[in-house]
PDB file of C-alpha atoms and ligand atoms in Angstrom:
ATOM      1  CA  MET A   1       0.000   0.000   0.000  1.00 69.00           C
ATOM      2  CA  LYS A   2       1.400   3.383  -1.014  1.00 92.00           C
ATOM      3  CA  LEU A   3       1.594   6.156   1.593  1.00 97.00           C
ATOM      4  CA  LEU A   4      -0.963   8.415  -0.092  1.00 98.00           C
ATOM      5  CA  GLU A   5      -3.314   5.842  -1.635  1.00 97.00           C
ATOM      6  CA  GLY A   6      -6.911   7.113  -1.530  1.00 97.00           C
ATOM      7  CA  LYS A   7      -5.855  10.726  -0.975  1.00 98.00           C
ATOM      8  CA  SER A   8      -6.408  13.602  -3.380  1.00 98.00           C
ATOM      9  CA  ALA A   9      -4.656  16.937  -3.631  1.00 98.00           C
ATOM     10  CA  LEU A  10      -5.021  20.336  -5.235  1.00 98.00           C
ATOM     11  CA  VAL A  11      -1.646  21.578  -6.464  1.00 98.00           C
ATOM     12  CA  VAL A  12      -1.392  25.315  -7.105  1.00 99.00           C
ATOM     13  CA  GLY A  13       1.811  26.619  -8.661  1.00 98.00           C
ATOM     14  CA  ILE A  14       3.068  24.511 -11.569  1.00 98.00           C
ATOM     15  CA  ALA A  15       4.407  26.862 -14.240  1.00 98.00           C
ATOM     16  CA  ASN A  16       6.815  24.355 -15.790  1.00 98.00           C
ATOM     17  CA  GLU A  17       8.928  21.297 -15.017  1.00 98.00           C
ATOM     18  CA  ARG A  18      11.301  23.329 -12.882  1.00 98.00           C
ATOM     19  CA  SER A  19       8.607  24.551 -10.505  1.00 98.00           C
ATOM     20  CA  TYR A  20       8.803  23.392  -6.917  1.00 98.00           C
ATOM     21  CA  ALA A  21       5.117  22.458  -7.304  1.00 98.00           C
ATOM     22  CA  TRP A  22       6.036  20.106 -10.175  1.00 98.00           C
ATOM     23  CA  HIS A  23       8.525  18.239  -7.995  1.00 98.00           C
ATOM     24  CA  ILE A  24       5.986  18.093  -5.167  1.00 98.00           C
ATOM     25  CA  ALA A  25       3.334  16.771  -7.562  1.00 98.00           C
ATOM     26  CA  LYS A  26       5.748  14.123  -8.866  1.00 98.00           C
ATOM     27  CA  SER A  27       6.472  12.840  -5.361  1.00 98.00           C
ATOM     28  CA  LEU A  28       2.794  12.879  -4.336  1.00 98.00           C
ATOM     29  CA  LEU A  29       1.944  10.903  -7.485  1.00 98.00           C
ATOM     30  CA  ASP A  30       4.733   8.391  -6.841  1.00 98.00           C
ATOM     31  CA  HIS A  31       3.083   7.701  -3.502  1.00 98.00           C
ATOM     32  CA  GLY A  32      -0.389   7.138  -4.949  1.00 98.00           C
ATOM     33  CA  CYS A  33      -2.079  10.543  -4.509  1.00 98.00           C
ATOM     34  CA  SER A  34      -4.669  11.736  -7.058  1.00 98.00           C
ATOM     35  CA  LEU A  35      -3.950  15.256  -8.237  1.00 98.00           C
ATOM     36  CA  ALA A  36      -5.802  18.321  -9.500  1.00 98.00           C
ATOM     37  CA  PHE A  37      -3.948  21.356 -10.847  1.00 98.00           C
ATOM     38  CA  THR A  38      -4.390  25.032 -11.590  1.00 98.00           C
ATOM     39  CA  HIS A  39      -2.624  27.256 -14.095  1.00 98.00           C
ATOM     40  CA  LEU A  40      -2.338  31.002 -14.425  1.00 98.00           C
ATOM     41  CA  PRO A  41      -5.057  32.243 -16.819  1.00 98.00           C
ATOM     42  CA  GLY A  42      -4.139  32.603 -20.487  1.00 98.00           C
ATOM     43  CA  ASP A  43      -3.501  30.169 -23.328  1.00 98.00           C
ATOM     44  CA  LYS A  44       0.281  30.288 -23.056  1.00 98.00           C
ATOM     45  CA  ASN A  45       0.151  29.482 -19.334  1.00 98.00           C
ATOM     46  CA  LEU A  46      -2.443  26.753 -19.907  1.00 98.00           C
ATOM     47  CA  HIS A  47      -0.259  25.013 -22.509  1.00 97.00           C
ATOM     48  CA  ARG A  48       2.905  25.317 -20.416  1.00 98.00           C
ATOM     49  CA  THR A  49       1.280  23.913 -17.283  1.00 98.00           C
ATOM     50  CA  LYS A  50      -0.596  21.195 -19.221  1.00 97.00           C
ATOM     51  CA  ARG A  51       2.595  20.043 -20.933  1.00 97.00           C
ATOM     52  CA  SER A  52       4.389  19.881 -17.590  1.00 98.00           C
ATOM     53  CA  VAL A  53       1.576  17.947 -15.937  1.00 98.00           C
ATOM     54  CA  GLU A  54       1.419  15.514 -18.840  1.00 97.00           C
ATOM     55  CA  ALA A  55       5.162  14.974 -18.418  1.00 97.00           C
ATOM     56  CA  LEU A  56       4.293  13.615 -14.980  1.00 97.00           C
ATOM     57  CA  GLY A  57       2.333  10.900 -16.741  1.00 96.00           C
ATOM     58  CA  VAL A  58      -1.085  12.372 -15.951  1.00 94.00           C
ATOM     59  CA  ALA A  59      -3.254  12.030 -19.052  1.00 88.00           C
ATOM     60  CA  ASN A  60      -6.299  14.346 -19.232  1.00 92.00           C
ATOM     61  CA  PRO A  61      -5.325  16.261 -16.110  1.00 96.00           C
ATOM     62  CA  TRP A  62      -7.879  18.100 -13.971  1.00 98.00           C
ATOM     63  CA  LEU A  63      -6.781  21.642 -14.713  1.00 98.00           C
ATOM     64  CA  GLN A  64      -8.493  24.956 -13.943  1.00 98.00           C
ATOM     65  CA  PRO A  65      -7.373  28.550 -14.501  1.00 98.00           C
ATOM     66  CA  LEU A  66      -6.621  30.512 -11.346  1.00 98.00           C
ATOM     67  CA  ASP A  67      -5.436  34.008 -10.645  1.00 98.00           C
ATOM     68  CA  ALA A  68      -5.162  33.667  -6.873  1.00 98.00           C
ATOM     69  CA  GLY A  69      -5.411  37.444  -6.578  1.00 98.00           C
ATOM     70  CA  LYS A  70      -9.123  37.100  -7.336  1.00 98.00           C
ATOM     71  CA  ASP A  71     -11.441  35.661  -4.682  1.00 98.00           C
ATOM     72  CA  GLU A  72     -14.086  34.655  -7.222  1.00 98.00           C
ATOM     73  CA  GLU A  73     -11.533  32.551  -9.148  1.00 98.00           C
ATOM     74  CA  ILE A  74     -10.397  30.853  -5.931  1.00 98.00           C
ATOM     75  CA  GLN A  75     -14.009  30.018  -5.119  1.00 98.00           C
ATOM     76  CA  HIS A  76     -14.623  28.738  -8.636  1.00 98.00           C
ATOM     77  CA  VAL A  77     -11.659  26.353  -8.359  1.00 98.00           C
ATOM     78  CA  ALA A  78     -12.829  25.098  -4.946  1.00 98.00           C
ATOM     79  CA  ASP A  79     -16.357  24.504  -6.285  1.00 98.00           C
ATOM     80  CA  ALA A  80     -15.091  22.707  -9.391  1.00 98.00           C
ATOM     81  CA  TYR A  81     -12.762  20.566  -7.273  1.00 98.00           C
ATOM     82  CA  ALA A  82     -15.643  19.710  -4.911  1.00 98.00           C
ATOM     83  CA  ALA A  83     -17.744  18.535  -7.853  1.00 98.00           C
ATOM     84  CA  SER A  84     -14.967  16.198  -9.028  1.00 97.00           C
ATOM     85  CA  PHE A  85     -13.398  14.922  -5.793  1.00 97.00           C
ATOM     86  CA  GLY A  86     -15.780  15.545  -2.862  1.00 93.00           C
ATOM     87  CA  LYS A  87     -12.951  15.933  -0.316  1.00 98.00           C
ATOM     88  CA  MET A  88      -9.467  17.397  -0.233  1.00 98.00           C
ATOM     89  CA  ASP A  89      -6.666  15.677   1.678  1.00 98.00           C
ATOM     90  CA  VAL A  90      -3.814  17.903   0.549  1.00 99.00           C
ATOM     91  CA  LEU A  91      -3.586  21.530  -0.558  1.00 99.00           C
ATOM     92  CA  VAL A  92      -0.266  22.641  -2.034  1.00 99.00           C
ATOM     93  CA  HIS A  93       0.311  26.410  -2.159  1.00 99.00           C
ATOM     94  CA  SER A  94       3.461  27.030  -4.190  1.00 98.00           C
ATOM     95  CA  ILE A  95       2.976  30.520  -5.570  1.00 98.00           C
ATOM     96  CA  ALA A  96       4.571  33.891  -5.085  1.00 98.00           C
ATOM     97  CA  PHE A  97       4.866  37.133  -6.953  1.00 98.00           C
ATOM     98  CA  ALA A  98       6.713  40.437  -6.606  1.00 98.00           C
ATOM     99  CA  ASP A  99       7.630  42.985  -9.245  1.00 97.00           C
ATOM    100  CA  ARG A 100      11.234  42.115 -10.149  1.00 96.00           C
ATOM    101  CA  GLU A 101      12.159  45.803 -10.289  1.00 96.00           C
ATOM    102  CA  TRP A 102      12.305  45.812  -6.466  1.00 97.00           C
ATOM    103  CA  LEU A 103      14.123  42.499  -6.083  1.00 96.00           C
ATOM    104  CA  ALA A 104      17.695  43.747  -6.253  1.00 94.00           C
ATOM    105  CA  ALA A 105      20.192  44.580  -3.529  1.00 94.00           C
ATOM    106  CA  GLY A 106      19.824  48.231  -2.543  1.00 96.00           C
ATOM    107  CA  LYS A 107      16.216  48.536  -3.769  1.00 96.00           C
ATOM    108  CA  PHE A 108      14.268  47.585  -0.650  1.00 98.00           C
ATOM    109  CA  THR A 109      13.915  51.111   0.752  1.00 98.00           C
ATOM    110  CA  ASP A 110      12.391  52.218  -2.550  1.00 98.00           C
ATOM    111  CA  THR A 111       9.651  49.566  -2.571  1.00 98.00           C
ATOM    112  CA  PRO A 112       6.442  51.356  -3.590  1.00 98.00           C
ATOM    113  CA  ARG A 113       3.292  50.808  -1.536  1.00 98.00           C
ATOM    114  CA  ALA A 114       1.542  49.090  -4.445  1.00 98.00           C
ATOM    115  CA  ALA A 115       4.441  46.663  -5.047  1.00 98.00           C
ATOM    116  CA  PHE A 116       4.510  45.820  -1.333  1.00 98.00           C
ATOM    117  CA  ALA A 117       0.740  45.210  -1.269  1.00 98.00           C
ATOM    118  CA  THR A 118       0.831  42.991  -4.366  1.00 98.00           C
ATOM    119  CA  ALA A 119       3.734  40.894  -3.056  1.00 98.00           C
ATOM    120  CA  LEU A 120       1.994  40.339   0.279  1.00 98.00           C
ATOM    121  CA  ASP A 121      -1.346  39.662  -1.400  1.00 98.00           C
ATOM    122  CA  ILE A 122      -0.209  37.037  -3.917  1.00 98.00           C
ATOM    123  CA  SER A 123       2.568  35.474  -1.846  1.00 98.00           C
ATOM    124  CA  ALA A 124       0.931  35.369   1.607  1.00 99.00           C
ATOM    125  CA  TYR A 125      -2.752  36.340   1.686  1.00 99.00           C
ATOM    126  CA  THR A 126      -3.591  33.737  -0.958  1.00 99.00           C
ATOM    127  CA  LEU A 127      -2.777  31.015   1.582  1.00 99.00           C
ATOM    128  CA  ILE A 128      -5.702  32.304   3.656  1.00 99.00           C
ATOM    129  CA  GLY A 129      -7.947  32.727   0.604  1.00 98.00           C
ATOM    130  CA  LEU A 130      -7.289  29.248  -0.758  1.00 99.00           C
ATOM    131  CA  THR A 131      -7.494  27.520   2.616  1.00 99.00           C
ATOM    132  CA  ARG A 132     -10.759  29.280   3.450  1.00 98.00           C
ATOM    133  CA  ALA A 133     -12.367  28.355   0.135  1.00 98.00           C
ATOM    134  CA  CYS A 134     -11.269  24.723   0.582  1.00 98.00           C
ATOM    135  CA  ARG A 135     -11.994  24.550   4.330  1.00 98.00           C
ATOM    136  CA  GLY A 136     -15.128  22.404   4.010  1.00 98.00           C
ATOM    137  CA  LEU A 137     -13.405  20.016   1.594  1.00 98.00           C
ATOM    138  CA  LEU A 138     -10.319  19.765   3.809  1.00 98.00           C
ATOM    139  CA  GLY A 139     -12.541  19.133   6.832  1.00 98.00           C
ATOM    140  CA  LYS A 140     -14.092  16.149   5.051  1.00 98.00           C
ATOM    141  CA  SER A 141     -10.651  14.508   4.801  1.00 98.00           C
ATOM    142  CA  GLY A 142     -10.389  13.740   8.495  1.00 97.00           C
ATOM    143  CA  SER A 143      -6.595  14.224   8.247  1.00 98.00           C
ATOM    144  CA  ALA A 144      -5.909  17.084   5.854  1.00 98.00           C
ATOM    145  CA  SER A 145      -2.581  18.728   5.154  1.00 99.00           C
ATOM    146  CA  VAL A 146      -2.047  22.222   3.760  1.00 99.00           C
ATOM    147  CA  MET A 147       1.497  23.155   2.770  1.00 99.00           C
ATOM    148  CA  ALA A 148       3.129  26.317   1.462  1.00 99.00           C
ATOM    149  CA  MET A 149       6.610  27.171   0.210  1.00 98.00           C
ATOM    150  CA  SER A 150       8.874  29.679   1.914  1.00 98.00           C
ATOM    151  CA  TYR A 151      12.517  30.739   1.817  1.00 98.00           C
ATOM    152  CA  TYR A 152      15.095  31.657   4.463  1.00 97.00           C
ATOM    153  CA  GLY A 153      15.004  35.277   3.234  1.00 97.00           C
ATOM    154  CA  GLY A 154      11.775  35.578   5.232  1.00 98.00           C
ATOM    155  CA  GLU A 155      13.740  35.135   8.421  1.00 97.00           C
ATOM    156  CA  LYS A 156      17.180  36.639   7.772  1.00 97.00           C
ATOM    157  CA  VAL A 157      18.289  39.292   5.323  1.00 96.00           C
ATOM    158  CA  VAL A 158      19.215  37.875   1.937  1.00 95.00           C
ATOM    159  CA  PRO A 159      20.211  40.954  -0.070  1.00 94.00           C
ATOM    160  CA  GLY A 160      17.947  41.289  -3.111  1.00 95.00           C
ATOM    161  CA  TYR A 161      15.147  39.122  -1.709  1.00 96.00           C
ATOM    162  CA  ASN A 162      13.661  42.323  -0.259  1.00 97.00           C
ATOM    163  CA  VAL A 163       9.876  42.591  -0.238  1.00 98.00           C
ATOM    164  CA  MET A 164       9.611  38.883  -0.961  1.00 98.00           C
ATOM    165  CA  GLY A 165      11.344  38.281   2.376  1.00 98.00           C
ATOM    166  CA  VAL A 166       8.669  40.339   4.124  1.00 98.00           C
ATOM    167  CA  ALA A 167       6.002  38.337   2.281  1.00 98.00           C
ATOM    168  CA  LYS A 168       7.593  35.029   3.340  1.00 98.00           C
ATOM    169  CA  ALA A 169       7.655  36.146   6.981  1.00 99.00           C
ATOM    170  CA  ALA A 170       3.938  36.893   6.621  1.00 99.00           C
ATOM    171  CA  LEU A 171       3.360  33.530   4.931  1.00 99.00           C
ATOM    172  CA  GLU A 172       5.074  31.578   7.720  1.00 99.00           C
ATOM    173  CA  SER A 173       3.113  33.451  10.384  1.00 98.00           C
ATOM    174  CA  THR A 174      -0.107  33.004   8.403  1.00 99.00           C
ATOM    175  CA  ALA A 175       0.472  29.243   8.405  1.00 99.00           C
ATOM    176  CA  ARG A 176       0.809  29.244  12.201  1.00 99.00           C
ATOM    177  CA  TYR A 177      -2.453  31.172  12.709  1.00 99.00           C
ATOM    178  CA  LEU A 178      -4.273  28.922  10.251  1.00 99.00           C
ATOM    179  CA  ALA A 179      -2.827  25.879  12.009  1.00 99.00           C
ATOM    180  CA  TRP A 180      -4.229  27.074  15.336  1.00 98.00           C
ATOM    181  CA  GLU A 181      -7.710  27.802  14.004  1.00 98.00           C
ATOM    182  CA  LEU A 182      -8.064  24.730  11.827  1.00 98.00           C
ATOM    183  CA  GLY A 183      -6.463  22.148  14.099  1.00 98.00           C
ATOM    184  CA  PRO A 184      -9.833  21.225  15.669  1.00 98.00           C
ATOM    185  CA  GLU A 185     -11.056  20.381  12.138  1.00 98.00           C
ATOM    186  CA  LYS A 186      -8.103  18.000  11.732  1.00 98.00           C
ATOM    187  CA  ILE A 187      -6.503  20.271   9.164  1.00 99.00           C
ATOM    188  CA  ARG A 188      -2.722  20.665   9.564  1.00 99.00           C
ATOM    189  CA  VAL A 189      -0.909  23.642   8.025  1.00 99.00           C
ATOM    190  CA  ASN A 190       2.859  23.656   7.515  1.00 99.00           C
ATOM    191  CA  VAL A 191       5.507  25.454   5.512  1.00 99.00           C
ATOM    192  CA  ILE A 192       8.527  24.059   3.694  1.00 99.00           C
ATOM    193  CA  SER A 193      11.432  26.490   3.606  1.00 98.00           C
ATOM    194  CA  GLY A 194      13.151  25.326   0.440  1.00 98.00           C
ATOM    195  CA  GLY A 195      16.684  26.092  -0.648  1.00 97.00           C
ATOM    196  CA  TYR A 196      17.484  28.016  -3.798  1.00 96.00           C
ATOM    197  CA  LEU A 197      16.282  26.284  -6.966  1.00 96.00           C
ATOM    198  CA  ARG A 198      16.529  27.822 -10.427  1.00 95.00           C
ATOM    199  CA  THR A 199      12.923  28.515 -11.517  1.00 95.00           C
ATOM    200  CA  LEU A 200      10.943  31.260 -13.241  1.00 94.00           C
ATOM    201  CA  ALA A 201      10.155  32.885  -9.897  1.00 94.00           C
ATOM    202  CA  SER A 202      13.684  32.700  -8.501  1.00 93.00           C
ATOM    203  CA  SER A 203      15.150  34.139 -11.699  1.00 91.00           C
ATOM    204  CA  ALA A 204      13.404  37.410 -10.779  1.00 89.00           C
ATOM    205  CA  VAL A 205      15.582  37.759  -7.672  1.00 89.00           C
ATOM    206  CA  GLY A 206      18.990  39.411  -8.065  1.00 81.00           C
ATOM    207  CA  GLY A 207      22.189  37.672  -6.878  1.00 80.00           C
ATOM    208  CA  THR A 208      20.991  34.070  -6.962  1.00 82.00           C
ATOM    209  CA  ASP A 209      24.080  32.668  -8.751  1.00 83.00           C
ATOM    210  CA  GLU A 210      26.136  33.841  -5.809  1.00 89.00           C
ATOM    211  CA  ILE A 211      23.760  32.124  -3.352  1.00 91.00           C
ATOM    212  CA  SER A 212      24.066  28.887  -5.265  1.00 93.00           C
ATOM    213  CA  LYS A 213      27.882  28.983  -5.062  1.00 94.00           C
ATOM    214  CA  VAL A 214      27.928  29.758  -1.352  1.00 94.00           C
ATOM    215  CA  VAL A 215      25.524  26.905  -0.596  1.00 97.00           C
ATOM    216  CA  GLU A 216      27.662  24.443  -2.526  1.00 96.00           C
ATOM    217  CA  GLU A 217      30.753  25.480  -0.601  1.00 97.00           C
ATOM    218  CA  LYS A 218      29.328  25.952   2.884  1.00 97.00           C
ATOM    219  CA  ALA A 219      26.094  24.025   3.446  1.00 98.00           C
ATOM    220  CA  PRO A 220      26.488  20.931   5.642  1.00 98.00           C
ATOM    221  CA  LEU A 221      25.563  18.703   2.673  1.00 98.00           C
ATOM    222  CA  ARG A 222      27.898  20.693   0.328  1.00 98.00           C
ATOM    223  CA  ARG A 223      25.322  20.853  -2.440  1.00 98.00           C
ATOM    224  CA  ASN A 224      22.274  22.810  -3.532  1.00 97.00           C
ATOM    225  CA  VAL A 225      18.832  21.433  -2.907  1.00 98.00           C
ATOM    226  CA  GLU A 226      17.046  19.484  -5.653  1.00 98.00           C
ATOM    227  CA  GLY A 227      13.328  19.608  -6.351  1.00 98.00           C
ATOM    228  CA  GLY A 228      13.022  15.986  -5.280  1.00 98.00           C
ATOM    229  CA  ASP A 229      14.316  16.842  -1.776  1.00 98.00           C
ATOM    230  CA  VAL A 230      11.330  19.121  -1.295  1.00 98.00           C
ATOM    231  CA  GLY A 231       9.019  16.594  -2.978  1.00 98.00           C
ATOM    232  CA  LYS A 232       9.924  13.949  -0.408  1.00 98.00           C
ATOM    233  CA  THR A 233       9.259  16.319   2.477  1.00 98.00           C
ATOM    234  CA  ALA A 234       5.908  17.147   0.868  1.00 99.00           C
ATOM    235  CA  VAL A 235       5.041  13.429   0.949  1.00 98.00           C
ATOM    236  CA  TYR A 236       5.910  13.353   4.650  1.00 98.00           C
ATOM    237  CA  LEU A 237       3.686  16.382   5.291  1.00 98.00           C
ATOM    238  CA  ALA A 238       0.840  15.000   3.168  1.00 98.00           C
ATOM    239  CA  SER A 239       0.931  11.607   4.852  1.00 98.00           C
ATOM    240  CA  ASP A 240       0.142  10.242   8.273  1.00 97.00           C
ATOM    241  CA  LEU A 241       3.884  10.163   8.984  1.00 98.00           C
ATOM    242  CA  SER A 242       3.499  13.812  10.070  1.00 98.00           C
ATOM    243  CA  SER A 243       0.183  13.349  11.914  1.00 98.00           C
ATOM    244  CA  GLY A 244       1.352  15.363  14.942  1.00 98.00           C
ATOM    245  CA  VAL A 245       3.055  18.176  13.014  1.00 98.00           C
ATOM    246  CA  THR A 246       1.311  21.487  12.388  1.00 99.00           C
ATOM    247  CA  GLY A 247       2.247  25.163  12.260  1.00 98.00           C
ATOM    248  CA  GLU A 248       5.886  24.272  11.525  1.00 98.00           C
ATOM    249  CA  THR A 249       8.376  25.627   9.067  1.00 98.00           C
ATOM    250  CA  ILE A 250      10.571  22.760   7.920  1.00 98.00           C
ATOM    251  CA  TYR A 251      13.877  23.587   6.247  1.00 98.00           C
ATOM    252  CA  VAL A 252      14.809  21.597   3.175  1.00 98.00           C
ATOM    253  CA  ASP A 253      17.936  23.500   2.225  1.00 98.00           C
ATOM    254  CA  CYS A 254      20.874  21.097   2.675  1.00 98.00           C
ATOM    255  CA  GLY A 255      21.327  22.677   6.097  1.00 98.00           C
ATOM    256  CA  ILE A 256      22.536  26.147   5.062  1.00 97.00           C
ATOM    257  CA  ASN A 257      20.171  27.819   7.572  1.00 97.00           C
ATOM    258  CA  ILE A 258      22.062  26.435  10.582  1.00 98.00           C
ATOM    259  CA  LEU A 259      25.206  28.459   9.861  1.00 97.00           C
ATOM    260  CA  GLY A 260      26.012  31.614  11.795  1.00 92.00           C
ATOM    261  CA  ALA A 261      28.753  32.724   9.435  1.00 83.00           C
TER     262      ALA A 261
HETATM  263  N1  NAD B 301      12.992  28.634  -6.439  1.00 76.95           N
HETATM  264  C1  NAD B 301      13.476  28.916  -5.236  1.00 76.95           C
HETATM  265  O1  NAD B 301      14.678  29.128  -5.055  1.00 76.95           O
HETATM  266  C2  NAD B 301      12.549  28.959  -4.048  1.00 76.95           C
HETATM  267  C3  NAD B 301      13.089  28.785  -2.766  1.00 76.95           C
HETATM  268  C4  NAD B 301      12.227  28.774  -1.680  1.00 76.95           C
HETATM  269  C5  NAD B 301      10.868  28.969  -1.872  1.00 76.95           C
HETATM  270  N2  NAD B 301      10.373  29.154  -3.148  1.00 76.95           N
HETATM  271  C6  NAD B 301       8.940  29.355  -3.295  1.00 76.95           C
HETATM  272  O2  NAD B 301       8.400  28.266  -4.003  1.00 76.95           O
HETATM  273  C7  NAD B 301       7.159  28.675  -4.559  1.00 76.95           C
HETATM  274  C8  NAD B 301       7.130  28.273  -6.021  1.00 76.95           C
HETATM  275  O3  NAD B 301       8.066  29.019  -6.756  1.00 76.95           O
HETATM  276  P1  NAD B 301       9.050  28.360  -7.817  1.00 76.95           P
HETATM  277  O4  NAD B 301      10.434  28.721  -7.409  1.00 76.95           O
HETATM  278  O5  NAD B 301       8.684  26.953  -8.035  1.00 76.95           O
HETATM  279  O6  NAD B 301       8.781  29.227  -9.126  1.00 76.95           O
HETATM  280  P2  NAD B 301       7.698  29.055 -10.311  1.00 76.95           P
HETATM  281  O7  NAD B 301       7.806  30.309 -11.099  1.00 76.95           O
HETATM  282  O8  NAD B 301       7.896  27.784 -11.004  1.00 76.95           O
HETATM  283  O9  NAD B 301       6.328  29.008  -9.525  1.00 76.95           O
HETATM  284  C9  NAD B 301       5.671  30.177  -9.077  1.00 76.95           C
HETATM  285  C10 NAD B 301       4.217  29.975  -9.373  1.00 76.95           C
HETATM  286  O10 NAD B 301       3.439  31.063  -8.865  1.00 76.95           O
HETATM  287  C11 NAD B 301       2.363  31.207  -9.750  1.00 76.95           C
HETATM  288  N3  NAD B 301       1.689  32.487  -9.577  1.00 76.95           N
HETATM  289  C12 NAD B 301       2.231  33.724  -9.582  1.00 76.95           C
HETATM  290  N4  NAD B 301       1.246  34.635  -9.438  1.00 76.95           N
HETATM  291  C13 NAD B 301       0.073  33.953  -9.317  1.00 76.95           C
HETATM  292  C14 NAD B 301      -1.289  34.320  -9.162  1.00 76.95           C
HETATM  293  N5  NAD B 301      -1.674  35.607  -9.096  1.00 76.95           N
HETATM  294  N6  NAD B 301      -2.229  33.344  -9.099  1.00 76.95           N
HETATM  295  C15 NAD B 301      -1.883  32.037  -9.184  1.00 76.95           C
HETATM  296  N7  NAD B 301      -0.596  31.620  -9.335  1.00 76.95           N
HETATM  297  C16 NAD B 301       0.356  32.574  -9.413  1.00 76.95           C
HETATM  298  C17 NAD B 301       3.014  31.068 -11.123  1.00 76.95           C
HETATM  299  O11 NAD B 301       2.049  30.814 -12.105  1.00 76.95           O
HETATM  300  C18 NAD B 301       3.936  29.900 -10.886  1.00 76.95           C
HETATM  301  O12 NAD B 301       3.288  28.687 -11.186  1.00 76.95           O
HETATM  302  C19 NAD B 301       7.051  30.167  -4.331  1.00 76.95           C
HETATM  303  O13 NAD B 301       6.293  30.411  -3.159  1.00 76.95           O
HETATM  304  C20 NAD B 301       8.501  30.555  -4.100  1.00 76.95           C
HETATM  305  O14 NAD B 301       8.641  31.754  -3.380  1.00 76.95           O
HETATM  306  C21 NAD B 301      11.189  29.129  -4.235  1.00 76.95           C
END
């Protein structure tokens, strides 16, 4: 019996085969989970996400458009999912957005109000919006797991990460408050703090090549993280193996966060 047999998940955040969400989906599938997916609206995004999902071996994937900045689209996805699956065991939130103009060392003080609001909205508030819309479905699971992706720049200064760091701090705190409120409904909420991985989103942040080099030299495991490392932790969080774990931020970063210098 596979670890996630009989469970179903909504995976939000696959842009392409490099996305953290793609690696998470691959690991969930390997362990027997049924998956539903969203893509950013627009034909180009639809085709890119569909191609990536099909590369996972999922023929005729359940795929809905979603701009998570819009409550009505979040609700539409939750309703459509309910019609197809009836319950939700796992919700994967793997999305973030900030205007790349403000993601460079020396630019944080100049962050405009609107850019700050958008980064916090898409990268943190959407965890509340999605979880709320799916609350009834998650409650029907009896042992549901919500997970979101963060980065160490939400805790310590990583020059260039800037407003995204503030958004990740908000995301991690949001997960803890959700965990407290939803625990009685047997819904766990956790965050994976992943190491640097080259993706569309991370390419918007200045100075990432340097980060990659430092991690390879200094991290306890002397290598950068791979998508599959995060995927395996996602399986742990989705499964009963983590039945007593909620409100946590789990580092999957080859250990770089433990260093003081
Ligand atoms: N790549 C890294 O180094 C790294 C490290 C730690 C954490 N993370 C986090 O992992 C998550 C996934 O990012 P990724 O690196 O896989 O990049 P990615 O570009 O592959 O994924 C980001 C996703 O966010 C989605 N998105 C953006 N705005 C959206 C909106 N309004 N509505 C719905 N979806 C929207 C994009 O469509 C895309 O699928 C993000 O939260 C990111 O901050 C990434």
